[in-house]
């Protein structure tokens, strides 16, 4: 079985965009909340998913919840 690529840390800004994207529920709302363009928000999810090993927003929300609760099984270190 092939191994998945190693997970990498997210920058503070990437975490901020991820939180806004999950909280807002849409690219447009997250962009408005952060005061950035929708194109910028659209570019973040694929990079975030790749770095966290997630494949969609639902997984990213779950991952973020685990990370922020400092669950012992979370594979990411706080930045």
mmCIF file of N, CA, C and O in Angstrom:
data_model
loop_
_atom_site.group_PDB
_atom_site.id
_atom_site.type_symbol
_atom_site.label_atom_id
_atom_site.label_comp_id
_atom_site.label_asym_id
_atom_site.label_seq_id
_atom_site.Cartn_x
_atom_site.Cartn_y
_atom_site.Cartn_z
ATOM 1 N N UNK A 1 0.838 -1.177 0.000
ATOM 2 C CA UNK A 1 0.000 0.000 0.000
ATOM 3 C C UNK A 1 0.883 1.241 0.000
ATOM 4 O O UNK A 1 1.845 1.328 0.746
ATOM 5 N N UNK A 2 0.552 2.231 -0.814
ATOM 6 C CA UNK A 2 1.348 3.455 -0.907
ATOM 7 C C UNK A 2 1.138 4.319 0.327
ATOM 8 O O UNK A 2 0.036 4.404 0.855
ATOM 9 N N UNK A 3 2.208 4.948 0.776
ATOM 10 C CA UNK A 3 2.120 5.832 1.930
ATOM 11 C C UNK A 3 1.656 7.204 1.477
ATOM 12 O O UNK A 3 1.973 7.661 0.388
ATOM 13 N N UNK A 4 0.896 7.878 2.366
ATOM 14 C CA UNK A 4 0.489 9.240 2.057
ATOM 15 C C UNK A 4 1.662 10.167 2.334
ATOM 16 O O UNK A 4 2.528 9.855 3.142
ATOM 17 N N UNK A 5 1.700 11.320 1.657
ATOM 18 C CA UNK A 5 2.803 12.248 1.884
ATOM 19 C C UNK A 5 2.776 12.769 3.315
ATOM 20 O O UNK A 5 1.724 12.826 3.935
ATOM 21 N N UNK A 6 3.936 13.138 3.861
ATOM 22 C CA UNK A 6 3.961 13.638 5.224
ATOM 23 C C UNK A 6 3.167 14.939 5.341
ATOM 24 O O UNK A 6 3.154 15.746 4.427
ATOM 25 N N UNK A 7 2.505 15.097 6.466
ATOM 26 C CA UNK A 7 1.731 16.312 6.693
ATOM 27 C C UNK A 7 2.657 17.431 7.130
ATOM 28 O O UNK A 7 3.641 17.200 7.807
ATOM 29 N N UNK A 8 2.316 18.631 6.736
ATOM 30 C CA UNK A 8 3.157 19.786 7.009
ATOM 31 C C UNK A 8 2.396 20.793 7.862
ATOM 32 O O UNK A 8 1.181 20.801 7.893
ATOM 33 N N UNK A 9 3.131 21.654 8.514
ATOM 34 C CA UNK A 9 2.529 22.720 9.292
ATOM 35 C C UNK A 9 1.847 23.734 8.393
ATOM 36 O O UNK A 9 2.258 23.958 7.267
ATOM 37 N N UNK A 10 0.828 24.370 8.946
ATOM 38 C CA UNK A 10 0.175 25.470 8.259
ATOM 39 C C UNK A 10 0.660 26.769 8.869
ATOM 40 O O UNK A 10 0.941 26.839 10.060
ATOM 41 N N UNK A 11 0.725 27.799 8.058
ATOM 42 C CA UNK A 11 1.088 29.115 8.575
ATOM 43 C C UNK A 11 -0.109 29.687 9.335
ATOM 44 O O UNK A 11 -1.246 29.212 9.200
ATOM 45 N N UNK A 12 0.143 30.724 10.092
ATOM 46 C CA UNK A 12 -0.952 31.387 10.814
ATOM 47 C C UNK A 12 -2.017 31.885 9.834
ATOM 48 O O UNK A 12 -3.205 31.783 10.096
ATOM 49 N N UNK A 13 -1.588 32.421 8.718
ATOM 50 C CA UNK A 13 -2.536 32.938 7.727
ATOM 51 C C UNK A 13 -3.360 31.815 7.120
ATOM 52 O O UNK A 13 -4.563 31.956 6.899
ATOM 53 N N UNK A 14 -2.721 30.692 6.822
ATOM 54 C CA UNK A 14 -3.462 29.555 6.278
ATOM 55 C C UNK A 14 -4.513 29.080 7.272
ATOM 56 O O UNK A 14 -5.637 28.762 6.890
ATOM 57 N N UNK A 15 -4.157 29.040 8.543
ATOM 58 C CA UNK A 15 -5.131 28.661 9.569
ATOM 59 C C UNK A 15 -6.268 29.676 9.646
ATOM 60 O O UNK A 15 -7.433 29.306 9.785
ATOM 61 N N UNK A 16 -5.933 30.947 9.535
ATOM 62 C CA UNK A 16 -6.943 31.996 9.571
ATOM 63 C C UNK A 16 -7.924 31.845 8.406
ATOM 64 O O UNK A 16 -9.140 31.932 8.587
ATOM 65 N N UNK A 17 -7.399 31.588 7.209
ATOM 66 C CA UNK A 17 -8.255 31.401 6.038
ATOM 67 C C UNK A 17 -9.094 30.136 6.195
ATOM 68 O O UNK A 17 -10.296 30.142 5.907
ATOM 69 N N UNK A 18 -8.510 29.077 6.684
ATOM 70 C CA UNK A 18 -9.247 27.831 6.890
ATOM 71 C C UNK A 18 -10.386 28.039 7.876
ATOM 72 O O UNK A 18 -11.520 27.622 7.632
ATOM 73 N N UNK A 19 -10.102 28.695 8.994
ATOM 74 C CA UNK A 19 -11.155 28.966 9.984
ATOM 75 C C UNK A 19 -12.286 29.790 9.367
ATOM 76 O O UNK A 19 -13.464 29.483 9.564
ATOM 77 N N UNK A 20 -11.930 30.843 8.633
ATOM 78 C CA UNK A 20 -12.946 31.703 8.024
ATOM 79 C C UNK A 20 -13.757 30.936 6.982
ATOM 80 O O UNK A 20 -14.988 31.073 6.919
ATOM 81 N N UNK A 21 -13.093 30.134 6.186
ATOM 82 C CA UNK A 21 -13.762 29.345 5.138
ATOM 83 C C UNK A 21 -14.760 28.375 5.759
ATOM 84 O O UNK A 21 -15.896 28.257 5.310
ATOM 85 N N UNK A 22 -14.364 27.722 6.820
ATOM 86 C CA UNK A 22 -15.248 26.763 7.496
ATOM 87 C C UNK A 22 -16.392 27.492 8.197
ATOM 88 O O UNK A 22 -17.543 27.107 8.089
ATOM 89 N N UNK A 23 -16.057 28.555 8.897
ATOM 90 C CA UNK A 23 -17.060 29.313 9.650
ATOM 91 C C UNK A 23 -18.072 29.967 8.703
ATOM 92 O O UNK A 23 -19.274 29.932 8.951
ATOM 93 N N UNK A 24 -17.585 30.577 7.637
ATOM 94 C CA UNK A 24 -18.439 31.334 6.728
ATOM 95 C C UNK A 24 -19.288 30.425 5.836
ATOM 96 O O UNK A 24 -20.379 30.798 5.430
ATOM 97 N N UNK A 25 -18.761 29.269 5.492
ATOM 98 C CA UNK A 25 -19.510 28.330 4.672
ATOM 99 C C UNK A 25 -19.443 28.566 3.173
ATOM 100 O O UNK A 25 -20.013 27.807 2.408
ATOM 101 N N UNK A 26 -18.769 29.624 2.772
ATOM 102 C CA UNK A 26 -18.610 29.861 1.335
ATOM 103 C C UNK A 26 -17.351 30.685 1.089
ATOM 104 O O UNK A 26 -16.872 31.388 1.974
ATOM 105 N N UNK A 27 -16.866 30.581 -0.127
ATOM 106 C CA UNK A 27 -15.679 31.341 -0.515
ATOM 107 C C UNK A 27 -15.964 32.837 -0.434
ATOM 108 O O UNK A 27 -15.181 33.615 0.107
ATOM 109 N N UNK A 28 -17.121 33.243 -0.963
ATOM 110 C CA UNK A 28 -17.464 34.672 -0.987
ATOM 111 C C UNK A 28 -17.553 35.250 0.421
ATOM 112 O O UNK A 28 -17.024 36.329 0.690
ATOM 113 N N UNK A 29 -18.203 34.529 1.323
ATOM 114 C CA UNK A 29 -18.354 35.025 2.695
ATOM 115 C C UNK A 29 -17.016 35.061 3.419
ATOM 116 O O UNK A 29 -16.739 35.997 4.177
ATOM 117 N N UNK A 30 -16.176 34.060 3.194
ATOM 118 C CA UNK A 30 -14.850 34.043 3.832
ATOM 119 C C UNK A 30 -14.003 35.195 3.304
ATOM 120 O O UNK A 30 -13.309 35.869 4.079
ATOM 121 N N UNK A 31 -14.066 35.437 2.009
ATOM 122 C CA UNK A 31 -13.305 36.533 1.411
ATOM 123 C C UNK A 31 -13.758 37.870 1.996
ATOM 124 O O UNK A 31 -12.935 38.718 2.352
ATOM 125 N N UNK A 32 -15.058 38.058 2.117
ATOM 126 C CA UNK A 32 -15.589 39.293 2.679
ATOM 127 C C UNK A 32 -15.129 39.458 4.131
ATOM 128 O O UNK A 32 -14.680 40.532 4.527
ATOM 129 N N UNK A 33 -15.242 38.391 4.907
ATOM 130 C CA UNK A 33 -14.845 38.433 6.319
ATOM 131 C C UNK A 33 -13.369 38.805 6.489
ATOM 132 O O UNK A 33 -13.013 39.565 7.372
ATOM 133 N N UNK A 34 -12.525 38.263 5.614
ATOM 134 C CA UNK A 34 -11.080 38.494 5.721
ATOM 135 C C UNK A 34 -10.613 39.741 4.980
ATOM 136 O O UNK A 34 -9.460 40.150 5.122
ATOM 137 N N UNK A 35 -11.492 40.298 4.147
ATOM 138 C CA UNK A 35 -11.108 41.475 3.368
ATOM 139 C C UNK A 35 -10.114 41.155 2.265
ATOM 140 O O UNK A 35 -9.239 41.961 1.944
ATOM 141 N N UNK A 36 -10.260 39.954 1.680
ATOM 142 C CA UNK A 36 -9.383 39.530 0.588
ATOM 143 C C UNK A 36 -10.239 39.079 -0.583
ATOM 144 O O UNK A 36 -11.451 38.910 -0.448
ATOM 145 N N UNK A 37 -9.628 38.866 -1.717
ATOM 146 C CA UNK A 37 -10.357 38.446 -2.901
ATOM 147 C C UNK A 37 -10.801 36.991 -2.846
ATOM 148 O O UNK A 37 -10.166 36.161 -2.190
ATOM 149 N N UNK A 38 -11.892 36.696 -3.539
ATOM 150 C CA UNK A 38 -12.379 35.320 -3.601
ATOM 151 C C UNK A 38 -11.349 34.387 -4.225
ATOM 152 O O UNK A 38 -11.227 33.230 -3.813
ATOM 153 N N UNK A 39 -10.604 34.886 -5.201
ATOM 154 C CA UNK A 39 -9.570 34.060 -5.839
ATOM 155 C C UNK A 39 -8.536 33.618 -4.816
ATOM 156 O O UNK A 39 -8.104 32.467 -4.820
ATOM 157 N N UNK A 40 -8.171 34.513 -3.920
ATOM 158 C CA UNK A 40 -7.191 34.170 -2.880
ATOM 159 C C UNK A 40 -7.740 33.069 -1.983
ATOM 160 O O UNK A 40 -7.031 32.112 -1.660
ATOM 161 N N UNK A 41 -9.001 33.191 -1.578
ATOM 162 C CA UNK A 41 -9.609 32.163 -0.720
ATOM 163 C C UNK A 41 -9.694 30.842 -1.464
ATOM 164 O O UNK A 41 -9.415 29.787 -0.894
ATOM 165 N N UNK A 42 -10.035 30.877 -2.753
ATOM 166 C CA UNK A 42 -10.133 29.645 -3.550
ATOM 167 C C UNK A 42 -8.785 28.928 -3.652
ATOM 168 O O UNK A 42 -8.739 27.710 -3.750
ATOM 169 N N UNK A 43 -7.714 29.675 -3.668
ATOM 170 C CA UNK A 43 -6.390 29.062 -3.796
ATOM 171 C C UNK A 43 -5.973 28.353 -2.512
ATOM 172 O O UNK A 43 -5.193 27.411 -2.563
ATOM 173 N N UNK A 44 -6.488 28.777 -1.390
ATOM 174 C CA UNK A 44 -6.064 28.193 -0.124
ATOM 175 C C UNK A 44 -6.515 26.752 0.111
ATOM 176 O O UNK A 44 -5.704 25.942 0.551
ATOM 177 N N UNK A 45 -7.783 26.394 -0.133
ATOM 178 C CA UNK A 45 -8.200 25.039 0.221
ATOM 179 C C UNK A 45 -7.354 23.911 -0.357
ATOM 180 O O UNK A 45 -6.992 22.989 0.362
ATOM 181 N N UNK A 46 -7.006 23.971 -1.630
ATOM 182 C CA UNK A 46 -6.234 22.856 -2.187
ATOM 183 C C UNK A 46 -4.883 22.729 -1.506
ATOM 184 O O UNK A 46 -4.438 21.624 -1.190
ATOM 185 N N UNK A 47 -4.227 23.829 -1.235
ATOM 186 C CA UNK A 47 -2.956 23.784 -0.513
ATOM 187 C C UNK A 47 -3.133 23.308 0.916
ATOM 188 O O UNK A 47 -2.338 22.520 1.431
ATOM 189 N N UNK A 48 -4.215 23.764 1.548
ATOM 190 C CA UNK A 48 -4.490 23.342 2.924
ATOM 191 C C UNK A 48 -4.786 21.848 2.982
ATOM 192 O O UNK A 48 -4.306 21.141 3.853
ATOM 193 N N UNK A 49 -5.590 21.379 2.022
ATOM 194 C CA UNK A 49 -5.924 19.963 1.999
ATOM 195 C C UNK A 49 -4.666 19.121 1.781
ATOM 196 O O UNK A 49 -4.473 18.097 2.429
ATOM 197 N N UNK A 50 -3.830 19.557 0.882
ATOM 198 C CA UNK A 50 -2.598 18.824 0.607
ATOM 199 C C UNK A 50 -1.713 18.778 1.852
ATOM 200 O O UNK A 50 -1.166 17.742 2.197
ATOM 201 N N UNK A 51 -1.594 19.897 2.539
ATOM 202 C CA UNK A 51 -0.713 19.962 3.708
ATOM 203 C C UNK A 51 -1.269 19.220 4.911
ATOM 204 O O UNK A 51 -0.514 18.738 5.746
ATOM 205 N N UNK A 52 -2.594 19.126 5.019
ATOM 206 C CA UNK A 52 -3.193 18.453 6.175
ATOM 207 C C UNK A 52 -3.556 17.003 5.888
ATOM 208 O O UNK A 52 -3.844 16.253 6.808
ATOM 209 N N UNK A 53 -3.597 16.635 4.609
ATOM 210 C CA UNK A 53 -4.017 15.281 4.250
ATOM 211 C C UNK A 53 -5.522 15.167 4.105
ATOM 212 O O UNK A 53 -6.053 14.080 3.915
ATOM 213 N N UNK A 54 -6.247 16.276 4.171
ATOM 214 C CA UNK A 54 -7.701 16.276 4.025
ATOM 215 C C UNK A 54 -8.068 16.313 2.537
ATOM 216 O O UNK A 54 -7.260 16.711 1.713
ATOM 217 N N UNK A 55 -9.298 15.902 2.245
ATOM 218 C CA UNK A 55 -9.743 15.931 0.843
ATOM 219 C C UNK A 55 -10.921 16.876 0.622
ATOM 220 O O UNK A 55 -11.316 17.097 -0.518
ATOM 221 N N UNK A 56 -11.497 17.423 1.692
ATOM 222 C CA UNK A 56 -12.615 18.349 1.538
ATOM 223 C C UNK A 56 -12.765 19.209 2.790
ATOM 224 O O UNK A 56 -12.059 19.008 3.784
ATOM 225 N N UNK A 57 -13.708 20.147 2.743
ATOM 226 C CA UNK A 57 -13.900 21.082 3.851
ATOM 227 C C UNK A 57 -14.363 20.380 5.126
ATOM 228 O O UNK A 57 -13.991 20.781 6.227
ATOM 229 N N UNK A 58 -15.166 19.332 4.993
ATOM 230 C CA UNK A 58 -15.636 18.615 6.176
ATOM 231 C C UNK A 58 -14.464 17.969 6.922
ATOM 232 O O UNK A 58 -14.370 18.063 8.150
ATOM 233 N N UNK A 59 -13.578 17.338 6.194
ATOM 234 C CA UNK A 59 -12.393 16.757 6.824
ATOM 235 C C UNK A 59 -11.507 17.838 7.426
ATOM 236 O O UNK A 59 -10.961 17.661 8.503
ATOM 237 N N UNK A 60 -11.367 18.951 6.722
ATOM 238 C CA UNK A 60 -10.541 20.043 7.231
ATOM 239 C C UNK A 60 -11.125 20.605 8.521
ATOM 240 O O UNK A 60 -10.388 20.926 9.459
ATOM 241 N N UNK A 61 -12.451 20.720 8.591
ATOM 242 C CA UNK A 61 -13.098 21.207 9.812
ATOM 243 C C UNK A 61 -12.847 20.242 10.964
ATOM 244 O O UNK A 61 -12.545 20.653 12.089
ATOM 245 N N UNK A 62 -12.944 18.945 10.687
ATOM 246 C CA UNK A 62 -12.677 17.935 11.711
ATOM 247 C C UNK A 62 -11.224 18.008 12.153
ATOM 248 O O UNK A 62 -10.913 18.005 13.338
ATOM 249 N N UNK A 63 -10.314 18.098 11.177
ATOM 250 C CA UNK A 63 -8.887 18.206 11.484
ATOM 251 C C UNK A 63 -8.603 19.432 12.334
ATOM 252 O O UNK A 63 -7.883 19.373 13.321
ATOM 253 N N UNK A 64 -9.208 20.562 11.967
ATOM 254 C CA UNK A 64 -8.992 21.799 12.704
ATOM 255 C C UNK A 64 -9.506 21.663 14.135
ATOM 256 O O UNK A 64 -8.852 22.101 15.077
ATOM 257 N N UNK A 65 -10.647 21.023 14.303
ATOM 258 C CA UNK A 65 -11.181 20.793 15.652
ATOM 259 C C UNK A 65 -10.243 19.945 16.482
ATOM 260 O O UNK A 65 -10.005 20.222 17.660
ATOM 261 N N UNK A 66 -9.683 18.900 15.886
ATOM 262 C CA UNK A 66 -8.725 18.055 16.599
ATOM 263 C C UNK A 66 -7.475 18.837 16.954
ATOM 264 O O UNK A 66 -6.961 18.760 18.070
ATOM 265 N N UNK A 67 -6.982 19.599 16.005
ATOM 266 C CA UNK A 67 -5.758 20.368 16.212
ATOM 267 C C UNK A 67 -5.942 21.379 17.329
ATOM 268 O O UNK A 67 -5.110 21.515 18.198
ATOM 269 N N UNK A 68 -7.069 22.086 17.304
ATOM 270 C CA UNK A 68 -7.276 23.147 18.270
ATOM 271 C C UNK A 68 -7.645 22.623 19.647
ATOM 272 O O UNK A 68 -7.507 23.323 20.633
ATOM 273 N N UNK A 69 -8.084 21.381 19.723
ATOM 274 C CA UNK A 69 -8.342 20.793 21.034
ATOM 275 C C UNK A 69 -7.083 20.113 21.576
ATOM 276 O O UNK A 69 -7.085 19.587 22.668
ATOM 277 N N UNK A 70 -6.012 20.136 20.763
ATOM 278 C CA UNK A 70 -4.727 19.507 21.106
ATOM 279 C C UNK A 70 -4.895 18.030 21.439
ATOM 280 O O UNK A 70 -4.289 17.509 22.364
ATOM 281 N N UNK A 71 -5.755 17.387 20.645
ATOM 282 C CA UNK A 71 -5.976 15.956 20.827
ATOM 283 C C UNK A 71 -4.652 15.210 20.622
ATOM 284 O O UNK A 71 -3.902 15.519 19.715
ATOM 285 N N UNK A 72 -4.373 14.216 21.463
ATOM 286 C CA UNK A 72 -3.099 13.507 21.367
ATOM 287 C C UNK A 72 -2.902 12.759 20.050
ATOM 288 O O UNK A 72 -1.788 12.534 19.639
ATOM 289 N N UNK A 73 -3.980 12.413 19.348
ATOM 290 C CA UNK A 73 -3.837 11.673 18.094
ATOM 291 C C UNK A 73 -3.719 12.592 16.884
ATOM 292 O O UNK A 73 -3.573 12.119 15.782
ATOM 293 N N UNK A 74 -3.783 13.894 17.103
ATOM 294 C CA UNK A 74 -3.609 14.835 15.993
ATOM 295 C C UNK A 74 -2.157 14.838 15.568
ATOM 296 O O UNK A 74 -1.255 14.994 16.395
ATOM 297 N N UNK A 75 -1.905 14.713 14.283
ATOM 298 C CA UNK A 75 -0.539 14.586 13.792
ATOM 299 C C UNK A 75 0.148 15.915 13.548
ATOM 300 O O UNK A 75 1.303 15.948 13.196
ATOM 301 N N UNK A 76 -0.565 17.006 13.682
ATOM 302 C CA UNK A 76 0.021 18.306 13.393
ATOM 303 C C UNK A 76 0.500 18.979 14.677
ATOM 304 O O UNK A 76 -0.136 18.877 15.705
ATOM 305 N N UNK A 77 1.612 19.666 14.584
ATOM 306 C CA UNK A 77 2.128 20.446 15.700
ATOM 307 C C UNK A 77 1.631 21.865 15.557
ATOM 308 O O UNK A 77 1.531 22.386 14.452
ATOM 309 N N UNK A 78 1.325 22.531 16.667
ATOM 310 C CA UNK A 78 0.955 23.948 16.567
ATOM 311 C C UNK A 78 2.113 24.758 16.001
ATOM 312 O O UNK A 78 3.268 24.436 16.273
ATOM 313 N N UNK A 79 1.806 25.778 15.200
ATOM 314 C CA UNK A 79 2.894 26.601 14.621
ATOM 315 C C UNK A 79 3.615 27.409 15.676
ATOM 316 O O UNK A 79 3.164 27.608 16.740
#
